[in-house]
């Protein structure tokens, strides 16, 4: 997680172009990765990153500085919100299909063994609803109540979507022979 | 157990700080676009504020000026012009001749005369007929003056209306019919007004005429 001192944030507050460009270049890749977990298409994810940076530069005064990681976390939240705004335009989260998934038995340390890029690619292959709830809960650390509010769904829907997302991930891991496992009925 | 799994996944996914393979965006051009967007937002947001402010100031200034002018007009009519609608006859200047048919005129009387600083003098002209319209003109005089204006009241002149029936000058028309007939003697009927007579009379202009008169 990138760290930025208070002085750097002051420069951003004063609209310093050099600092803005520096931040943009340093964090573009990270923010693109964040956005792509919600919006898979590259060009749409790019748009969200650009909107997120613009929003951040315009409202930098609203950043509550609590340490050198504050800017990174704040910018990440902005990106997630941009993505959710885009998703809400196209996706109705009440329509997430509740498919019946089989039980999956998978070796315990699969998450440690799996490569980061492989894991990311599997997450991107999840259905939109599963992927969104999984990313918000596991990666961003939101509670189910918060996710329910953000997506306009019930808390129980959020929980069930998370369970199904994990099951689906395990199935994909097994099917792709990324780890040893058995898929039951 | 599940929490531990979640933490591992979180750390792994958050560690991704490089662009995906095969995706190489031109960050320089993207930065230019972002910079242009930021500048554009600044330019579009700012220009209306000074226009609104200027319009508001102009409106308030105009309103204040208008209000001041209205107040000044009120001051002239109320404080500096003293008009007495009816003046006793002894105060009327002898130089003023009173027309008979237009009984009211204006007299401006100066009470003090001091040769000094130029000061404005107001002359009020009261219209001939007693209406509510007043004309106020301003002229420069060399002394401060106290102005008193009077409206003259002239003695009322009574008019008399009369009806006259005159049998004398009208030619008689004879009808040449064989049948017995009769004809009224023609006469001249007139209405008129006469001044300077106070009494009601039936005085006739000549012997073949009647005149009925009445003061009003």
Tab-separated table of C-alpha atoms in Angstrom:
chain	number	residue	atom	x	y	z
A	1	UNK	CA	0.000	0.000	0.000
A	2	UNK	CA	1.507	3.279	-1.135
A	3	UNK	CA	2.128	5.914	1.523
A	4	UNK	CA	1.898	9.666	1.081
A	5	UNK	CA	2.953	12.277	3.645
A	6	UNK	CA	0.784	15.173	4.672
A	7	UNK	CA	2.914	17.636	2.720
A	8	UNK	CA	2.133	15.790	-0.499
A	9	UNK	CA	-1.594	15.967	0.229
A	10	UNK	CA	-1.291	19.718	0.882
A	11	UNK	CA	0.240	20.112	-2.571
A	12	UNK	CA	-2.683	18.199	-4.044
A	13	UNK	CA	-5.077	20.454	-2.162
A	14	UNK	CA	-3.413	23.467	-3.770
A	15	UNK	CA	-3.873	21.882	-7.204
A	16	UNK	CA	-0.190	21.233	-7.790
A	17	UNK	CA	-0.055	19.614	-11.240
A	18	UNK	CA	3.254	17.863	-10.652
A	19	UNK	CA	1.957	16.118	-7.545
A	20	UNK	CA	-1.279	15.206	-9.272
A	21	UNK	CA	0.569	13.686	-12.194
A	22	UNK	CA	2.894	11.823	-9.849
A	23	UNK	CA	-0.030	10.318	-7.963
A	24	UNK	CA	-1.808	9.409	-11.185
A	25	UNK	CA	1.209	7.614	-12.612
A	26	UNK	CA	2.025	5.816	-9.380
A	27	UNK	CA	-1.459	4.558	-8.652
A	28	UNK	CA	-2.999	4.060	-12.080
A	29	UNK	CA	-2.164	0.312	-12.192
A	30	UNK	CA	-3.416	-0.391	-8.664
A	31	UNK	CA	-6.618	1.506	-9.268
A	32	UNK	CA	-7.143	-0.180	-12.602
A	33	UNK	CA	-6.918	-3.540	-10.851
A	34	UNK	CA	-9.472	-2.415	-8.265
A	35	UNK	CA	-11.873	-1.196	-10.935
A	36	UNK	CA	-11.467	-4.255	-13.095
A	37	UNK	CA	-12.674	-6.513	-10.285
A	38	UNK	CA	-16.060	-4.778	-10.571
A	39	UNK	CA	-16.107	-3.884	-14.250
A	40	UNK	CA	-14.303	-6.495	-16.269
A	41	UNK	CA	-14.233	-4.789	-19.656
A	42	UNK	CA	-10.940	-2.933	-20.033
A	43	UNK	CA	-12.263	0.256	-21.657
A	44	UNK	CA	-15.089	0.602	-19.113
A	45	UNK	CA	-12.686	-0.013	-16.243
A	46	UNK	CA	-10.382	2.649	-17.694
A	47	UNK	CA	-13.247	5.121	-17.739
A	48	UNK	CA	-13.958	4.431	-14.098
A	49	UNK	CA	-10.313	4.969	-13.177
A	50	UNK	CA	-10.272	8.309	-14.977
A	51	UNK	CA	-13.522	9.443	-13.354
A	52	UNK	CA	-12.232	8.309	-9.984
A	53	UNK	CA	-9.011	10.327	-10.308
A	54	UNK	CA	-10.898	13.387	-11.464
A	55	UNK	CA	-13.316	13.084	-8.573
A	56	UNK	CA	-10.442	12.656	-6.147
A	57	UNK	CA	-8.531	15.722	-7.388
A	58	UNK	CA	-11.659	17.849	-7.257
A	59	UNK	CA	-12.588	16.759	-3.722
A	60	UNK	CA	-9.173	16.253	-2.196
A	61	UNK	CA	-10.160	18.708	0.541
A	62	UNK	CA	-12.608	16.135	1.889
A	63	UNK	CA	-9.842	13.640	2.661
A	64	UNK	CA	-9.625	12.967	6.378
A	65	UNK	CA	-5.907	12.491	6.925
A	66	UNK	CA	-5.212	9.800	9.520
A	67	UNK	CA	-1.832	8.561	8.389
A	68	UNK	CA	0.246	8.060	5.330
A	69	UNK	CA	-2.019	5.330	3.983
A	70	UNK	CA	-5.100	7.570	4.149
A	71	UNK	CA	-4.789	8.853	0.596
A	72	UNK	CA	-4.448	5.370	-0.893
A	73	UNK	CA	-7.465	4.015	1.036
A	74	UNK	CA	-9.559	7.065	0.248
A	75	UNK	CA	-8.726	6.897	-3.450
A	76	UNK	CA	-9.574	3.202	-3.491
A	77	UNK	CA	-12.987	3.917	-1.965
A	78	UNK	CA	-13.633	6.528	-4.608
A	79	UNK	CA	-12.773	4.001	-7.326
A	80	UNK	CA	-15.097	1.385	-5.841
A	81	UNK	CA	-17.932	3.895	-5.630
A	82	UNK	CA	-17.388	4.924	-9.249
A	83	UNK	CA	-17.563	1.294	-10.296
A	84	UNK	CA	-20.706	0.627	-8.283
A	85	UNK	CA	-22.355	3.680	-9.822
A	86	UNK	CA	-21.578	2.284	-13.259
A	87	UNK	CA	-22.742	-1.184	-12.271
A	88	UNK	CA	-26.047	0.087	-10.935
A	89	UNK	CA	-26.784	1.618	-14.328
A	90	UNK	CA	-26.508	-1.750	-16.047
A	91	UNK	CA	-27.011	-4.415	-13.430
A	92	UNK	CA	-29.931	-5.114	-11.149
A	93	UNK	CA	-28.534	-6.892	-8.133
A	94	UNK	CA	-31.910	-8.402	-7.281
A	95	UNK	CA	-31.616	-10.453	-10.452
A	96	UNK	CA	-28.536	-12.422	-9.372
A	97	UNK	CA	-29.402	-16.032	-10.274
A	98	UNK	CA	-29.552	-18.256	-7.208
A	99	UNK	CA	-28.080	-21.374	-8.794
A	100	UNK	CA	-27.652	-24.568	-6.825
A	101	UNK	CA	-23.944	-25.243	-6.459
A	102	UNK	CA	-22.468	-28.621	-5.471
A	103	UNK	CA	-20.340	-29.030	-2.375
A	104	UNK	CA	-16.647	-28.670	-3.073
A	105	UNK	CA	-13.931	-30.246	-1.025
A	106	UNK	CA	-10.627	-28.590	-1.638
A	107	UNK	CA	-7.208	-28.852	-0.009
A	108	UNK	CA	-6.778	-26.514	2.914
A	109	UNK	CA	-3.876	-24.355	1.767
A	110	UNK	CA	-5.196	-23.768	-1.729
A	111	UNK	CA	-5.337	-19.998	-1.157
A	112	UNK	CA	-1.705	-19.890	-0.213
A	113	UNK	CA	-0.582	-21.947	-3.160
A	114	UNK	CA	-2.505	-20.250	-5.897
A	115	UNK	CA	-0.765	-17.566	-7.890
A	116	UNK	CA	-2.058	-14.025	-7.521
A	117	UNK	CA	-2.656	-13.530	-11.223
A	118	UNK	CA	-4.494	-16.855	-11.458
A	119	UNK	CA	-6.679	-15.955	-8.497
A	120	UNK	CA	-7.466	-12.584	-10.001
A	121	UNK	CA	-8.397	-14.112	-13.336
A	122	UNK	CA	-10.732	-16.570	-11.614
A	123	UNK	CA	-12.411	-13.755	-9.705
A	124	UNK	CA	-12.927	-11.887	-12.960
A	125	UNK	CA	-14.693	-14.940	-14.384
A	126	UNK	CA	-17.298	-14.960	-11.608
A	127	UNK	CA	-20.807	-13.712	-12.431
A	128	UNK	CA	-21.234	-9.983	-11.773
A	129	UNK	CA	-23.315	-10.384	-8.626
A	130	UNK	CA	-21.037	-12.947	-7.028
A	131	UNK	CA	-17.921	-11.027	-7.994
A	132	UNK	CA	-19.236	-7.739	-6.642
A	133	UNK	CA	-20.246	-9.129	-3.252
A	134	UNK	CA	-17.030	-11.183	-3.002
A	135	UNK	CA	-14.841	-8.161	-3.819
A	136	UNK	CA	-16.685	-5.871	-1.439
A	137	UNK	CA	-16.636	-8.348	1.450
A	138	UNK	CA	-13.308	-10.144	1.066
A	139	UNK	CA	-11.083	-7.572	-0.645
A	140	UNK	CA	-12.492	-4.241	0.533
A	141	UNK	CA	-13.576	-5.469	3.953
A	142	UNK	CA	-17.168	-4.183	3.995
A	143	UNK	CA	-19.753	-5.862	6.261
A	144	UNK	CA	-22.822	-7.557	4.783
A	145	UNK	CA	-25.038	-4.765	6.117
A	146	UNK	CA	-22.970	-2.164	4.308
A	147	UNK	CA	-22.929	-4.218	1.119
A	148	UNK	CA	-26.696	-4.619	1.302
A	149	UNK	CA	-27.082	-0.834	1.496
A	150	UNK	CA	-24.573	-0.190	-1.261
A	151	UNK	CA	-26.135	-2.622	-3.693
A	152	UNK	CA	-29.752	-2.224	-2.633
A	153	UNK	CA	-30.145	-5.868	-1.650
A	154	UNK	CA	-30.927	-7.649	1.613
A	155	UNK	CA	-28.259	-8.750	4.020
A	156	UNK	CA	-29.157	-12.423	3.526
A	157	UNK	CA	-28.812	-12.039	-0.233
A	158	UNK	CA	-25.357	-10.608	0.309
A	159	UNK	CA	-24.394	-13.576	2.510
A	160	UNK	CA	-25.716	-16.167	0.095
A	161	UNK	CA	-24.011	-14.447	-2.839
A	162	UNK	CA	-20.709	-14.583	-0.966
A	163	UNK	CA	-21.049	-18.297	-0.202
A	164	UNK	CA	-21.886	-19.062	-3.800
A	165	UNK	CA	-19.007	-16.929	-5.028
A	166	UNK	CA	-16.588	-18.891	-2.869
A	167	UNK	CA	-18.027	-22.230	-3.982
A	168	UNK	CA	-17.787	-21.156	-7.595
A	169	UNK	CA	-14.179	-20.100	-7.110
A	170	UNK	CA	-13.308	-23.458	-5.558
A	171	UNK	CA	-14.986	-25.273	-8.432
A	172	UNK	CA	-13.034	-23.233	-10.964
A	173	UNK	CA	-9.794	-23.840	-9.091
A	174	UNK	CA	-10.415	-27.573	-9.170
A	175	UNK	CA	-11.544	-27.597	-12.794
A	176	UNK	CA	-8.503	-25.616	-13.895
A	177	UNK	CA	-6.288	-27.935	-11.922
A	178	UNK	CA	-4.835	-25.077	-9.962
A	179	UNK	CA	-5.193	-27.153	-6.821
A	180	UNK	CA	-6.337	-30.577	-5.815
A	181	UNK	CA	-9.978	-30.937	-4.916
A	182	UNK	CA	-13.190	-32.908	-5.430
A	183	UNK	CA	-16.503	-31.583	-6.585
A	184	UNK	CA	-19.428	-33.413	-4.979
A	185	UNK	CA	-23.157	-33.420	-5.884
B	1	UNK	CA	-10.904	-20.593	9.330
B	2	UNK	CA	-12.984	-18.661	6.871
B	3	UNK	CA	-11.628	-15.388	8.187
B	4	UNK	CA	-8.113	-16.623	7.633
B	5	UNK	CA	-8.948	-17.584	4.064
B	6	UNK	CA	-10.436	-14.187	3.473
B	7	UNK	CA	-7.322	-12.448	4.781
B	8	UNK	CA	-5.089	-14.462	2.491
B	9	UNK	CA	-7.216	-13.680	-0.551
B	10	UNK	CA	-7.402	-10.014	0.410
B	11	UNK	CA	-3.658	-9.668	0.748
B	12	UNK	CA	-3.046	-11.441	-2.519
B	13	UNK	CA	-5.503	-9.386	-4.529
B	14	UNK	CA	-4.477	-6.108	-2.950
B	15	UNK	CA	-0.863	-6.798	-3.781
B	16	UNK	CA	-1.648	-6.469	-7.459
B	17	UNK	CA	-0.106	-3.131	-8.375
B	18	UNK	CA	0.974	-3.815	-11.910
B	19	UNK	CA	-1.026	-3.629	-15.072
B	20	UNK	CA	-2.304	-6.898	-16.554
B	21	UNK	CA	-0.250	-8.595	-19.252
B	22	UNK	CA	-0.969	-7.202	-22.691
B	23	UNK	CA	-2.493	-4.005	-21.406
B	24	UNK	CA	-0.183	-1.021	-21.890
B	25	UNK	CA	-2.071	2.252	-21.706
B	26	UNK	CA	-0.438	5.536	-22.699
B	27	UNK	CA	-0.386	7.197	-19.304
B	28	UNK	CA	0.908	10.475	-20.737
B	29	UNK	CA	-2.109	10.907	-22.987
B	30	UNK	CA	-4.426	9.769	-20.227
B	31	UNK	CA	-2.923	12.362	-17.903
B	32	UNK	CA	-3.436	15.033	-20.588
B	33	UNK	CA	-7.081	14.034	-20.873
B	34	UNK	CA	-7.499	14.145	-17.113
B	35	UNK	CA	-5.791	17.533	-16.894
B	36	UNK	CA	-7.996	18.902	-19.661
B	37	UNK	CA	-11.047	17.554	-17.854
B	38	UNK	CA	-9.977	19.235	-14.615
B	39	UNK	CA	-9.368	22.552	-16.406
B	40	UNK	CA	-12.670	22.259	-18.251
B	41	UNK	CA	-14.547	21.728	-15.022
B	42	UNK	CA	-12.923	24.802	-13.532
B	43	UNK	CA	-13.778	26.909	-16.574
B	44	UNK	CA	-17.386	25.764	-16.809
B	45	UNK	CA	-18.050	26.153	-13.122
B	46	UNK	CA	-16.633	29.647	-12.620
B	47	UNK	CA	-17.964	32.048	-15.347
B	48	UNK	CA	-21.563	32.266	-14.137
B	49	UNK	CA	-20.757	33.296	-10.596
B	50	UNK	CA	-19.380	36.785	-11.438
B	51	UNK	CA	-22.218	37.332	-13.928
B	52	UNK	CA	-24.824	36.532	-11.291
B	53	UNK	CA	-23.030	38.749	-8.792
B	54	UNK	CA	-22.798	41.656	-11.255
B	55	UNK	CA	-26.454	41.321	-12.207
B	56	UNK	CA	-27.451	41.334	-8.554
B	57	UNK	CA	-25.364	44.424	-7.812
B	58	UNK	CA	-26.792	46.253	-10.836
B	59	UNK	CA	-30.327	45.366	-9.831
B	60	UNK	CA	-29.841	46.526	-6.245
B	61	UNK	CA	-28.099	49.725	-7.361
B	62	UNK	CA	-30.844	50.544	-9.834
B	63	UNK	CA	-33.525	49.889	-7.287
B	64	UNK	CA	-31.797	52.138	-4.742
B	65	UNK	CA	-31.408	54.947	-7.308
B	66	UNK	CA	-35.032	54.707	-8.330
B	67	UNK	CA	-36.149	54.782	-4.731
B	68	UNK	CA	-34.008	57.859	-4.083
B	69	UNK	CA	-35.497	59.712	-7.062
B	70	UNK	CA	-39.006	58.911	-5.935
B	71	UNK	CA	-38.188	60.219	-2.461
B	72	UNK	CA	-36.738	63.461	-3.889
B	73	UNK	CA	-39.922	64.121	-5.848
B	74	UNK	CA	-41.915	63.721	-2.691
B	75	UNK	CA	-39.663	66.191	-0.897
B	76	UNK	CA	-40.235	68.921	-3.529
B	77	UNK	CA	-43.967	68.656	-3.424
B	78	UNK	CA	-44.267	68.298	0.313
B	79	UNK	CA	-41.571	70.562	1.798
B	80	UNK	CA	-40.668	73.382	-0.582
B	81	UNK	CA	-43.910	74.198	-2.305
B	82	UNK	CA	-46.607	75.578	-0.179
B	83	UNK	CA	-49.791	75.960	-2.083
B	84	UNK	CA	-52.868	77.481	-0.647
B	85	UNK	CA	-55.856	76.563	-2.665
B	86	UNK	CA	-57.947	79.539	-1.589
B	87	UNK	CA	-56.496	82.991	-0.887
B	88	UNK	CA	-58.283	85.986	0.522
B	89	UNK	CA	-58.921	88.646	-2.117
B	90	UNK	CA	-56.810	91.335	-0.362
B	91	UNK	CA	-53.615	89.306	-0.929
B	92	UNK	CA	-53.965	89.230	-4.668
B	93	UNK	CA	-51.429	91.383	-6.505
B	94	UNK	CA	-52.993	94.359	-8.274
B	95	UNK	CA	-50.801	93.739	-11.334
B	96	UNK	CA	-52.562	90.535	-12.076
B	97	UNK	CA	-55.546	90.967	-14.277
B	98	UNK	CA	-58.266	88.507	-13.818
B	99	UNK	CA	-59.895	87.157	-16.903
B	100	UNK	CA	-63.616	86.942	-16.632
B	101	UNK	CA	-64.121	83.561	-18.189
B	102	UNK	CA	-61.055	81.986	-16.497
B	103	UNK	CA	-61.355	83.048	-12.959
B	104	UNK	CA	-58.235	81.545	-11.350
B	105	UNK	CA	-54.647	82.599	-11.879
B	106	UNK	CA	-51.371	82.431	-9.959
B	107	UNK	CA	-49.542	84.933	-7.834
B	108	UNK	CA	-45.994	84.391	-6.602
B	109	UNK	CA	-45.153	86.659	-3.731
B	110	UNK	CA	-41.593	87.159	-2.472
B	111	UNK	CA	-41.405	88.174	1.146
B	112	UNK	CA	-37.665	88.719	1.508
B	113	UNK	CA	-34.959	89.905	-0.876
B	114	UNK	CA	-31.269	89.480	-0.072
B	115	UNK	CA	-28.583	89.861	-2.762
B	116	UNK	CA	-26.324	86.945	-2.083
B	117	UNK	CA	-25.707	83.431	-3.211
B	118	UNK	CA	-27.558	81.944	-6.111
B	119	UNK	CA	-30.363	79.781	-5.026
B	120	UNK	CA	-33.207	78.121	-6.756
B	121	UNK	CA	-36.658	79.549	-6.630
B	122	UNK	CA	-39.716	77.591	-7.287
B	123	UNK	CA	-42.557	79.094	-9.214
B	124	UNK	CA	-45.781	77.252	-9.025
B	125	UNK	CA	-48.212	77.766	-11.825
B	126	UNK	CA	-51.682	76.795	-10.932
B	127	UNK	CA	-53.732	75.844	-13.966
B	128	UNK	CA	-56.635	78.039	-14.988
B	129	UNK	CA	-59.218	75.506	-14.134
B	130	UNK	CA	-59.071	74.158	-10.610
B	131	UNK	CA	-57.737	70.711	-11.360
B	132	UNK	CA	-55.235	68.583	-9.463
B	133	UNK	CA	-52.469	68.910	-12.062
B	134	UNK	CA	-49.653	71.264	-11.016
B	135	UNK	CA	-46.703	72.428	-13.053
B	136	UNK	CA	-43.502	73.123	-11.142
B	137	UNK	CA	-40.671	74.950	-12.891
B	138	UNK	CA	-37.299	75.899	-11.437
B	139	UNK	CA	-35.283	79.045	-12.126
B	140	UNK	CA	-32.064	80.465	-10.654
B	141	UNK	CA	-32.269	83.681	-8.691
B	142	UNK	CA	-29.519	85.551	-6.965
B	143	UNK	CA	-30.916	85.647	-3.477
B	144	UNK	CA	-32.171	83.152	-0.988
B	145	UNK	CA	-35.848	83.716	-0.877
B	146	UNK	CA	-38.745	82.552	1.034
B	147	UNK	CA	-41.469	81.611	-1.242
B	148	UNK	CA	-45.116	81.882	-0.698
B	149	UNK	CA	-47.503	81.051	-3.378
B	150	UNK	CA	-51.156	81.876	-3.468
B	151	UNK	CA	-53.964	80.879	-5.626
B	152	UNK	CA	-56.296	83.752	-6.358
B	153	UNK	CA	-59.948	83.461	-5.833
B	154	UNK	CA	-61.950	85.858	-7.926
B	155	UNK	CA	-65.466	87.041	-7.201
B	156	UNK	CA	-67.911	84.635	-8.530
B	157	UNK	CA	-69.795	85.926	-11.495
B	158	UNK	CA	-73.280	84.733	-11.699
B	159	UNK	CA	-74.539	83.782	-15.065
B	160	UNK	CA	-78.107	83.816	-16.084
B	161	UNK	CA	-79.725	81.430	-18.417
B	162	UNK	CA	-82.696	82.621	-20.387
B	163	UNK	CA	-85.257	81.278	-22.759
B	164	UNK	CA	-86.500	83.668	-25.379
B	165	UNK	CA	-89.487	83.367	-27.662
B	166	UNK	CA	-89.554	85.991	-30.423
B	167	UNK	CA	-92.579	86.498	-32.709
B	168	UNK	CA	-91.397	89.584	-34.544
B	169	UNK	CA	-88.942	88.773	-37.342
B	170	UNK	CA	-90.115	85.409	-38.534
B	171	UNK	CA	-91.934	85.652	-41.896
B	172	UNK	CA	-95.480	84.271	-41.977
B	173	UNK	CA	-96.061	81.576	-44.562
B	174	UNK	CA	-99.535	81.592	-46.139
B	175	UNK	CA	-100.922	78.312	-47.398
B	176	UNK	CA	-103.100	78.602	-50.502
B	177	UNK	CA	-105.590	75.860	-49.864
B	178	UNK	CA	-109.290	76.017	-50.639
B	179	UNK	CA	-110.124	73.923	-47.674
B	180	UNK	CA	-110.557	75.687	-44.393
B	181	UNK	CA	-107.269	75.627	-42.533
B	182	UNK	CA	-105.394	77.431	-39.815
B	183	UNK	CA	-101.762	78.162	-39.182
B	184	UNK	CA	-99.748	78.880	-36.069
B	185	UNK	CA	-97.932	82.105	-35.997
B	186	UNK	CA	-94.257	81.176	-36.397
B	187	UNK	CA	-91.864	82.226	-33.713
B	188	UNK	CA	-88.149	82.071	-32.912
B	189	UNK	CA	-87.086	80.083	-29.877
B	190	UNK	CA	-83.721	80.722	-28.286
B	191	UNK	CA	-81.615	79.720	-25.317
B	192	UNK	CA	-78.795	81.875	-24.024
B	193	UNK	CA	-76.640	83.090	-21.143
B	194	UNK	CA	-76.240	86.568	-19.770
B	195	UNK	CA	-73.776	87.991	-17.232
B	196	UNK	CA	-74.011	90.530	-14.444
B	197	UNK	CA	-77.625	90.250	-13.536
B	198	UNK	CA	-78.527	89.070	-10.163
B	199	UNK	CA	-82.255	88.959	-10.182
B	200	UNK	CA	-84.665	86.720	-11.887
B	201	UNK	CA	-86.667	88.677	-14.378
B	202	UNK	CA	-88.645	88.288	-17.493
B	203	UNK	CA	-87.308	91.381	-19.196
B	204	UNK	CA	-87.901	91.177	-22.960
B	205	UNK	CA	-85.633	92.655	-25.655
B	206	UNK	CA	-88.681	94.125	-27.525
B	207	UNK	CA	-92.426	94.027	-27.425
B	208	UNK	CA	-92.951	90.897	-29.571
B	209	UNK	CA	-90.649	88.706	-27.526
B	210	UNK	CA	-90.791	86.968	-24.181
B	211	UNK	CA	-87.696	86.225	-22.162
B	212	UNK	CA	-87.561	83.958	-19.132
B	213	UNK	CA	-84.382	84.343	-17.130
B	214	UNK	CA	-82.930	82.417	-14.224
B	215	UNK	CA	-79.713	82.704	-12.291
B	216	UNK	CA	-77.612	79.630	-11.754
